């Protein structure tokens, strides 16, 4: 199949006016000028997209697809108040509700051009449901509030692969996450990191997200102290930053650090040197009153940067281009090209998936997003200004069309209906608890 567009943006190389992408099976075979590939591609189906820009499928490097049904049910509020509602809502959901929520979130991702996620998962259902929708990515089994001695049993109960590299497909990387410093004790963080290294899988942690976390790590006080006392077994305030705490636990190497909103300047070179990189979620940070990530300073320290939407419990949508636009409003010095790289090649690198995703190159996965963009000579600026859910024209992942003519190539109504019903159950639980307070 040959896909042509007014512009093709490979990311790994300069944009191509009147470009084309040749896809054979599930992978990209060639990228170049349309006229050249038409001559050399042989007898193949041609899909033409005039008035459009084609680019790699987006990499949403931090999601909680399982929380998608909570959209609109927990309003914006300070993080330490918001987090109290998550377990209340979660306990109201059964397995079918969670599956519906994952499916809804996955469909929202695909419908805005995302084909790769860094998802916080609780079992293999996240991978299989996301794959059905067309998503690949890194899926991090999350543990919190358990002792290190229970890790083996907990992961067994959650069907974590015994040999992640062998049991995960070329589109999927399995990983582990101890959630955060205030919900996971030092032994649990260490144990999961050691296991991730030993099993050659990914490791992610929410880090330096709020000032309350800074306060807790500094002196053991603040609004997260009670939560840490209940869940972070063995925690004692280290008196250092979140980054240095992770380093002291020998759990910083190759870690995917999510949020980093309260990162100290002195920590940034350490993050750049030792971690996999940072995932910035500026709209979620604003929703939860956590402030803005120090994105420009992180970039200046050569920290690898990715973008994530976080969950629909703390964001309005899963449209990654809206995240990029929010970051540019916070930091106008970022070029459109750099922001697109954060959503593609750099995001894939942070997740350890850059050999498969993030660029349009021969051998990469056949993941392509096509947007209707007004004509112009600056494709990166065109994308940043106009790309997103409302301008999506087509999405291909693993060589299969997921979106055509701006509409899903699968039935969306049953997914939305099931997610709505799950959300109503969560909303009733929240309302009941509110009345009881």
Short mmCIF file of C-alpha atoms in Angstrom, two decimals:
data_model
loop_
_atom_site.label_atom_id
_atom_site.label_comp_id
_atom_site.label_asym_id
_atom_site.label_seq_id
_atom_site.Cartn_x
_atom_site.Cartn_y
_atom_site.Cartn_z
CA UNK A 1 0.00 0.00 0.00
CA UNK A 2 1.28 3.47 -0.91
CA UNK A 3 0.06 6.44 1.15
CA UNK A 4 0.59 9.91 -0.34
CA UNK A 5 0.05 13.35 1.20
CA UNK A 6 0.88 17.00 0.57
CA UNK A 7 3.55 16.64 3.23
CA UNK A 8 5.12 13.55 4.80
CA UNK A 9 6.89 14.26 8.09
CA UNK A 10 9.19 11.29 8.84
CA UNK A 11 10.59 13.07 11.98
CA UNK A 12 13.90 11.19 11.54
CA UNK A 13 14.57 13.24 8.38
CA UNK A 14 13.33 16.51 6.85
CA UNK A 15 9.69 16.84 5.76
CA UNK A 16 8.90 15.74 2.18
CA UNK A 17 6.58 17.87 0.08
CA UNK A 18 4.30 15.64 -2.02
CA UNK A 19 5.65 12.65 -0.14
CA UNK A 20 4.65 9.02 0.21
CA UNK A 21 5.02 6.05 2.55
CA UNK A 22 5.13 2.50 1.24
CA UNK A 23 3.72 -0.01 3.72
CA UNK A 24 4.09 -3.75 3.23
CA UNK A 25 2.30 -5.91 5.75
CA UNK A 26 2.70 -4.41 9.21
CA UNK A 27 5.87 -2.42 8.47
CA UNK A 28 7.11 0.57 6.53
CA UNK A 29 9.07 -0.41 3.42
CA UNK A 30 10.05 3.00 2.04
CA UNK A 31 9.55 6.75 2.50
CA UNK A 32 10.19 9.38 -0.16
CA UNK A 33 8.75 11.62 -2.88
CA UNK A 34 5.41 10.34 -4.14
CA UNK A 35 6.33 10.34 -7.82
CA UNK A 36 9.49 8.36 -7.15
CA UNK A 37 7.76 5.71 -5.03
CA UNK A 38 4.91 5.40 -7.53
CA UNK A 39 7.49 4.45 -10.16
CA UNK A 40 9.31 1.92 -8.00
CA UNK A 41 6.57 0.45 -5.77
CA UNK A 42 5.12 -1.80 -8.45
CA UNK A 43 1.49 -2.84 -8.51
CA UNK A 44 0.19 -1.64 -5.14
CA UNK A 45 -2.92 0.04 -3.74
CA UNK A 46 -2.52 3.84 -3.57
CA UNK A 47 -4.26 5.88 -0.86
CA UNK A 48 -4.04 9.60 -1.64
CA UNK A 49 -4.55 12.31 0.99
CA UNK A 50 -4.49 15.74 -0.64
CA UNK A 51 -4.61 18.66 1.78
CA UNK A 52 -3.10 16.48 4.51
CA UNK A 53 0.10 15.88 6.46
CA UNK A 54 1.14 12.29 7.22
CA UNK A 55 3.38 11.61 10.21
CA UNK A 56 4.25 8.78 12.61
CA UNK A 57 1.53 7.61 14.97
CA UNK A 58 1.77 9.60 18.19
CA UNK A 59 3.34 8.30 21.41
CA UNK A 60 1.25 9.17 24.47
CA UNK A 61 3.88 8.26 27.03
CA UNK A 62 1.71 8.33 30.15
CA UNK A 63 -1.87 7.09 30.34
CA UNK A 64 -4.16 5.29 32.77
CA UNK A 65 -6.59 3.75 30.28
CA UNK A 66 -8.32 1.86 33.07
CA UNK A 67 -9.50 5.20 34.55
CA UNK A 68 -11.02 6.50 31.32
CA UNK A 69 -14.60 5.99 32.47
CA UNK A 70 -14.02 8.57 35.23
CA UNK A 71 -14.00 11.44 32.73
CA UNK A 72 -15.86 14.38 34.25
CA UNK A 73 -16.68 12.64 37.53
CA UNK A 74 -13.85 14.09 39.65
CA UNK A 75 -13.60 17.86 39.09
CA UNK A 76 -10.34 19.84 39.07
CA UNK A 77 -9.02 20.29 42.61
CA UNK A 78 -5.76 20.12 44.57
CA UNK A 79 -3.96 16.83 44.04
CA UNK A 80 -4.10 15.79 47.71
CA UNK A 81 -7.92 16.12 47.64
CA UNK A 82 -8.33 14.55 44.18
CA UNK A 83 -6.35 11.41 45.01
CA UNK A 84 -8.76 10.51 47.82
CA UNK A 85 -11.55 9.93 45.28
CA UNK A 86 -9.68 7.51 43.03
CA UNK A 87 -9.89 4.42 45.32
CA UNK A 88 -13.55 5.19 46.05
CA UNK A 89 -14.37 5.26 42.36
CA UNK A 90 -12.13 2.25 41.60
CA UNK A 91 -13.79 0.02 44.19
CA UNK A 92 -17.15 0.60 42.50
CA UNK A 93 -15.93 -0.98 39.25
CA UNK A 94 -15.90 -4.68 38.39
CA UNK A 95 -13.79 -6.42 35.77
CA UNK A 96 -16.22 -5.71 32.95
CA UNK A 97 -16.33 -2.02 33.88
CA UNK A 98 -12.55 -1.79 33.85
CA UNK A 99 -12.38 -3.55 30.48
CA UNK A 100 -14.93 -1.07 29.11
CA UNK A 101 -12.91 1.80 30.51
CA UNK A 102 -9.70 0.56 28.89
CA UNK A 103 -11.47 0.07 25.58
CA UNK A 104 -12.95 3.57 25.70
CA UNK A 105 -9.59 5.15 26.48
CA UNK A 106 -7.86 3.17 23.75
CA UNK A 107 -10.44 4.26 21.19
CA UNK A 108 -10.03 7.91 22.25
CA UNK A 109 -6.28 7.61 21.75
CA UNK A 110 -6.59 6.11 18.28
CA UNK A 111 -9.18 8.68 17.24
CA UNK A 112 -6.71 11.52 17.86
CA UNK A 113 -3.75 9.84 16.13
CA UNK A 114 -2.03 8.05 19.01
CA UNK A 115 -0.88 4.51 18.25
CA UNK A 116 1.55 4.01 21.17
CA UNK A 117 0.99 4.46 24.91
CA UNK A 118 2.91 4.23 28.13
CA UNK A 119 0.05 2.81 30.15
CA UNK A 120 -0.31 2.02 33.84
CA UNK A 121 -1.85 -1.44 33.87
CA UNK A 122 -3.13 -3.95 36.40
CA UNK A 123 -3.07 -7.08 34.28
CA UNK A 124 -2.76 -8.37 30.71
CA UNK A 125 -6.25 -7.13 29.84
CA UNK A 126 -4.83 -3.67 29.18
CA UNK A 127 -2.47 -5.04 26.55
CA UNK A 128 -5.03 -7.22 24.78
CA UNK A 129 -7.80 -4.60 24.76
CA UNK A 130 -5.43 -1.83 23.64
CA UNK A 131 -4.04 -4.09 20.92
CA UNK A 132 -7.55 -4.77 19.63
CA UNK A 133 -7.97 -1.02 19.17
CA UNK A 134 -4.60 -0.75 17.43
CA UNK A 135 -2.36 0.47 20.25
CA UNK A 136 1.12 -0.74 21.02
CA UNK A 137 3.38 0.56 23.76
CA UNK A 138 4.86 0.00 27.18
CA UNK A 139 2.45 -1.37 29.78
CA UNK A 140 3.53 -0.97 33.39
CA UNK A 141 2.01 -3.32 35.98
CA UNK A 142 1.47 -1.06 38.99
CA UNK A 143 1.88 -2.09 42.62
CA UNK A 144 1.37 0.11 45.67
CA UNK A 145 0.70 -0.35 49.35
CA UNK A 146 2.26 -3.82 49.49
CA UNK A 147 5.39 -5.11 51.16
CA UNK A 148 8.36 -6.21 49.10
CA UNK A 149 7.91 -9.79 50.31
CA UNK A 150 4.52 -9.90 48.59
CA UNK A 151 5.77 -8.80 45.16
CA UNK A 152 6.14 -12.28 43.70
CA UNK A 153 2.62 -13.33 44.65
CA UNK A 154 1.04 -10.03 43.62
CA UNK A 155 2.63 -10.14 40.17
CA UNK A 156 1.67 -13.80 39.78
CA UNK A 157 -1.94 -12.95 40.68
CA UNK A 158 -1.88 -10.11 38.13
CA UNK A 159 -0.52 -12.43 35.39
CA UNK A 160 2.71 -10.51 34.93
CA UNK A 161 4.81 -12.40 32.33
CA UNK A 162 7.50 -14.65 33.74
CA UNK A 163 9.73 -13.76 30.78
CA UNK A 164 8.59 -10.31 29.56
CA UNK A 165 10.86 -9.96 26.49
CA UNK A 166 9.90 -13.39 25.19
CA UNK A 167 6.20 -13.16 25.98
CA UNK A 168 5.51 -9.63 24.74
CA UNK A 169 5.09 -8.93 21.03
CA UNK A 170 7.17 -6.62 18.87
CA UNK A 171 4.57 -3.89 19.48
CA UNK A 172 4.52 -4.27 23.25
CA UNK A 173 7.02 -3.82 26.07
CA UNK A 174 6.03 -4.95 29.56
CA UNK A 175 7.10 -3.03 32.63
CA UNK A 176 6.69 -2.46 36.35
CA UNK A 177 5.71 0.60 38.37
CA UNK A 178 5.69 1.16 42.15
CA UNK A 179 3.32 4.13 41.61
CA UNK A 180 4.97 6.82 43.78
CA UNK A 181 7.21 7.51 46.75
CA UNK A 182 4.23 8.14 49.05
CA UNK A 183 2.36 4.90 48.23
CA UNK A 184 5.29 2.49 47.91
CA UNK A 185 7.90 1.92 50.56
CA UNK A 186 11.62 1.89 49.82
CA UNK A 187 11.85 -1.91 49.79
CA UNK A 188 9.01 -2.18 47.26
CA UNK A 189 10.56 0.44 44.98
CA UNK A 190 13.92 -1.34 45.14
CA UNK A 191 12.39 -4.78 44.59
CA UNK A 192 10.46 -3.74 41.49
CA UNK A 193 13.45 -1.93 40.02
CA UNK A 194 15.73 -4.92 40.61
CA UNK A 195 13.18 -7.18 38.96
CA UNK A 196 12.77 -4.81 36.01
CA UNK A 197 16.52 -4.80 35.39
CA UNK A 198 16.82 -8.57 35.81
CA UNK A 199 13.91 -9.26 33.44
CA UNK A 200 14.91 -6.59 30.90
CA UNK A 201 11.60 -4.78 31.18
CA UNK A 202 10.62 -1.16 31.71
CA UNK A 203 10.30 0.68 35.03
CA UNK A 204 8.21 3.81 35.63
CA UNK A 205 7.29 5.89 38.66
CA UNK A 206 5.27 9.05 39.31
CA UNK A 207 7.92 11.40 40.68
CA UNK A 208 8.06 14.95 42.07
CA UNK A 209 4.46 15.52 41.00
CA UNK A 210 3.33 17.81 43.81
CA UNK A 211 4.66 20.13 46.48
CA UNK A 212 3.07 17.79 49.04
CA UNK A 213 5.49 15.07 47.87
CA UNK A 214 8.41 17.46 48.28
CA UNK A 215 7.26 18.24 51.81
CA UNK A 216 6.84 14.56 52.68
CA UNK A 217 10.31 13.63 51.49
CA UNK A 218 11.88 16.65 53.16
CA UNK A 219 10.58 16.15 56.69
CA UNK A 220 7.78 13.57 56.72
CA UNK A 221 4.97 16.08 57.15
CA UNK A 222 2.18 17.49 55.02
CA UNK A 223 -1.05 16.23 53.47
CA UNK A 224 0.53 13.02 52.10
CA UNK A 225 1.94 11.89 55.45
CA UNK A 226 -1.10 9.82 56.44
CA UNK A 227 -1.22 8.12 53.04
CA UNK A 228 2.48 7.28 53.25
CA UNK A 229 2.02 5.89 56.77
CA UNK A 230 -0.70 3.53 55.50
CA UNK A 231 0.80 2.45 52.18
CA UNK A 232 4.55 3.17 51.95
CA UNK A 233 5.75 0.45 54.33
CA UNK A 234 9.11 1.30 55.89
CA UNK A 235 9.12 4.89 54.64
CA UNK A 236 11.17 7.42 56.56
CA UNK A 237 11.64 10.95 55.30
CA UNK A 238 15.03 10.94 53.55
CA UNK A 239 15.48 14.70 53.69
CA UNK A 240 16.37 14.86 50.00
CA UNK A 241 14.60 15.48 46.70
CA UNK A 242 12.51 12.81 45.01
CA UNK A 243 15.24 12.28 42.40
CA UNK A 244 17.96 11.85 45.02
CA UNK A 245 15.71 9.53 47.03
CA UNK A 246 15.30 7.30 44.01
CA UNK A 247 19.05 7.43 43.41
CA UNK A 248 19.73 6.43 47.02
CA UNK A 249 17.44 3.43 46.49
CA UNK A 250 19.43 2.49 43.34
CA UNK A 251 16.15 2.78 41.43
CA UNK A 252 16.90 5.66 39.07
CA UNK A 253 18.72 3.77 36.32
CA UNK A 254 16.64 3.68 33.12
CA UNK A 255 13.54 4.75 35.05
CA UNK A 256 10.71 6.52 33.22
CA UNK A 257 9.98 9.50 35.48
CA UNK A 258 6.41 10.80 35.18
CA UNK A 259 5.52 14.46 35.86
CA UNK A 260 8.74 15.88 37.44
CA UNK A 261 6.80 19.08 38.14
CA UNK A 262 8.76 19.83 41.33
CA UNK A 263 12.19 18.82 40.05
CA UNK A 264 15.13 20.78 41.45
CA UNK A 265 17.65 22.27 39.03
CA UNK A 266 20.47 20.32 40.70
CA UNK A 267 18.66 17.05 39.96
CA UNK A 268 18.29 17.62 36.23
CA UNK A 269 21.78 16.53 35.12
CA UNK A 270 21.34 13.37 37.22
CA UNK A 271 18.01 12.64 35.53
CA UNK A 272 19.60 13.22 32.12
CA UNK A 273 22.51 10.91 32.86
CA UNK A 274 20.78 8.05 34.62
CA UNK A 275 17.07 7.85 33.82
CA UNK A 276 15.24 6.90 30.64
CA UNK A 277 13.74 10.37 30.63
CA UNK A 278 10.81 12.43 31.89
CA UNK A 279 7.18 12.35 30.77
CA UNK A 280 5.51 15.75 31.06
CA UNK A 281 1.73 16.05 31.57
CA UNK A 282 1.10 19.81 31.79
CA UNK A 283 -2.71 19.72 31.54
CA UNK A 284 -3.03 17.10 34.26
CA UNK A 285 -0.66 19.12 36.43
CA UNK A 286 -2.91 22.17 35.98
CA UNK A 287 -6.08 20.11 36.66
CA UNK A 288 -4.57 18.99 39.97
CA UNK A 289 -3.11 22.39 40.90
CA UNK A 290 0.45 21.02 40.87
CA UNK A 291 2.03 23.82 38.86
CA UNK A 292 3.92 23.66 35.58
CA UNK A 293 6.81 21.32 34.79
CA UNK A 294 10.20 23.05 34.38
CA UNK A 295 10.27 21.84 30.80
CA UNK A 296 12.74 24.33 29.33
CA UNK A 297 15.27 23.75 32.11
CA UNK A 298 14.89 19.99 31.78
CA UNK A 299 15.50 20.30 28.04
CA UNK A 300 18.51 22.51 28.69
CA UNK A 301 19.94 19.82 30.97
CA UNK A 302 19.54 17.34 28.06
CA UNK A 303 16.82 15.31 29.76
CA UNK A 304 14.94 13.19 27.22
CA UNK A 305 11.37 14.49 27.19
CA UNK A 306 8.09 12.83 26.28
CA UNK A 307 4.50 14.00 26.55
CA UNK A 308 1.56 12.25 28.19
CA UNK A 309 -2.06 13.12 28.80
CA UNK A 310 -2.32 11.21 32.08
CA UNK A 311 -5.84 9.83 32.68
CA UNK A 312 -9.32 11.09 31.89
CA UNK A 313 -9.78 11.38 35.65
CA UNK A 314 -7.46 14.41 35.52
CA UNK A 315 -7.75 15.66 31.95
CA UNK A 316 -10.45 16.59 29.46
CA UNK A 317 -9.30 14.35 26.61
CA UNK A 318 -6.51 12.07 25.40
CA UNK A 319 -5.56 14.35 22.49
CA UNK A 320 -1.78 14.57 22.65
CA UNK A 321 -1.59 17.59 20.37
CA UNK A 322 -3.58 19.54 22.97
CA UNK A 323 -0.89 18.56 25.48
CA UNK A 324 1.79 19.92 23.14
CA UNK A 325 -0.10 23.16 22.66
CA UNK A 326 -0.49 23.52 26.43
CA UNK A 327 3.24 23.04 26.90
CA UNK A 328 4.02 25.65 24.26
CA UNK A 329 1.75 28.15 26.00
CA UNK A 330 3.79 27.54 29.15
CA UNK A 331 7.10 27.64 27.31
CA UNK A 332 6.95 29.40 23.92
CA UNK A 333 10.67 28.82 23.33
CA UNK A 334 10.00 25.23 22.28
CA UNK A 335 9.91 24.93 18.51
CA UNK A 336 7.04 23.13 16.83
CA UNK A 337 9.52 20.53 15.59
CA UNK A 338 10.80 19.79 19.10
CA UNK A 339 7.27 19.39 20.42
CA UNK A 340 6.40 16.98 17.61
CA UNK A 341 9.57 15.04 18.42
CA UNK A 342 8.43 14.75 22.06
CA UNK A 343 5.20 13.20 20.78
CA UNK A 344 6.96 10.78 18.45
CA UNK A 345 10.67 9.88 18.34
CA UNK A 346 11.62 11.18 21.78
CA UNK A 347 8.56 9.66 23.40
CA UNK A 348 9.37 6.30 21.84
CA UNK A 349 12.96 6.59 23.11
CA UNK A 350 11.85 7.32 26.68
CA UNK A 351 9.62 4.23 26.61
CA UNK A 352 12.37 2.06 25.10
CA UNK A 353 10.40 1.55 21.87
CA UNK A 354 12.37 3.67 19.41
CA UNK A 355 13.42 0.64 17.35
CA UNK A 356 9.76 0.14 16.38
CA UNK A 357 7.90 3.44 16.70
CA UNK A 358 8.21 7.20 16.57
CA UNK A 359 9.55 7.74 13.05
CA UNK A 360 8.68 6.90 9.47
CA UNK A 361 11.60 4.73 8.38
CA UNK A 362 11.95 1.38 6.60
CA UNK A 363 11.52 -1.46 9.08
CA UNK A 364 9.49 0.55 11.59
CA UNK A 365 5.93 -0.40 12.46
CA UNK A 366 3.32 0.74 9.94
CA UNK A 367 1.90 3.36 12.31
CA UNK A 368 0.82 6.55 10.52
CA UNK A 369 -1.44 9.47 11.47
CA UNK A 370 -2.88 11.69 8.71
CA UNK A 371 -4.29 15.14 9.53
CA UNK A 372 -6.18 17.65 7.39
CA UNK A 373 -4.03 20.77 7.60
CA UNK A 374 -4.41 24.12 5.78
CA UNK A 375 -1.85 24.50 2.98
CA UNK A 376 1.50 26.03 3.88
CA UNK A 377 5.25 25.69 3.77
CA UNK A 378 5.84 24.91 7.48
CA UNK A 379 4.50 21.41 8.18
CA UNK A 380 5.63 21.29 11.82
CA UNK A 381 3.89 24.58 12.60
CA UNK A 382 0.88 23.37 10.65
CA UNK A 383 0.67 20.25 12.77
CA UNK A 384 1.08 22.09 16.06
CA UNK A 385 -1.50 24.66 15.05
CA UNK A 386 -4.19 22.37 13.65
CA UNK A 387 -3.63 18.64 14.22
CA UNK A 388 -5.79 16.70 16.63
CA UNK A 389 -9.09 14.91 17.06
CA UNK A 390 -11.07 17.34 14.91
CA UNK A 391 -8.68 17.24 11.96
CA UNK A 392 -7.81 13.54 11.94
CA UNK A 393 -8.31 12.02 8.50
CA UNK A 394 -6.85 8.53 8.84
CA UNK A 395 -4.87 6.36 11.25
CA UNK A 396 -2.94 3.23 10.35
CA UNK A 397 -1.36 0.98 12.97
CA UNK A 398 0.45 -2.29 12.37
CA UNK A 399 -0.48 -1.78 8.73
CA UNK A 400 -4.24 -1.83 9.47
CA UNK A 401 -6.61 1.11 9.02
CA UNK A 402 -8.13 2.14 12.34
CA UNK A 403 -9.56 5.50 11.23
CA UNK A 404 -10.77 6.39 7.72
CA UNK A 405 -12.28 9.68 6.53
CA UNK A 406 -12.13 10.97 10.10
CA UNK A 407 -14.30 8.16 11.49
CA UNK A 408 -13.36 4.98 13.36
CA UNK A 409 -13.09 1.83 11.27
CA UNK A 410 -14.71 -0.05 14.18
CA UNK A 411 -18.01 0.25 16.01
CA UNK A 412 -17.64 2.90 18.71
CA UNK A 413 -21.17 3.09 20.15
CA UNK A 414 -21.05 -0.09 22.29
CA UNK A 415 -17.69 1.00 23.70
CA UNK A 416 -18.99 4.42 24.66
CA UNK A 417 -22.18 2.99 26.14
CA UNK A 418 -20.34 0.47 28.34
CA UNK A 419 -17.86 3.11 29.53
CA UNK A 420 -20.70 5.50 30.33
CA UNK A 421 -22.41 2.87 32.50
CA UNK A 422 -19.13 2.16 34.30
CA UNK A 423 -18.66 5.87 34.89
CA UNK A 424 -22.15 6.15 36.36
CA UNK A 425 -21.31 3.43 38.90
CA UNK A 426 -18.19 5.33 39.91
CA UNK A 427 -20.13 8.60 40.09
CA UNK A 428 -22.72 7.03 42.42
CA UNK A 429 -19.96 5.81 44.72
CA UNK A 430 -18.42 9.27 44.79
CA UNK A 431 -21.80 10.89 45.46
CA UNK A 432 -22.55 8.46 48.29
CA UNK A 433 -19.21 9.14 49.91
CA UNK A 434 -19.71 12.89 49.51
CA UNK A 435 -23.02 12.72 51.35
CA UNK A 436 -21.43 10.67 54.13
CA UNK A 437 -18.72 13.27 54.78
#
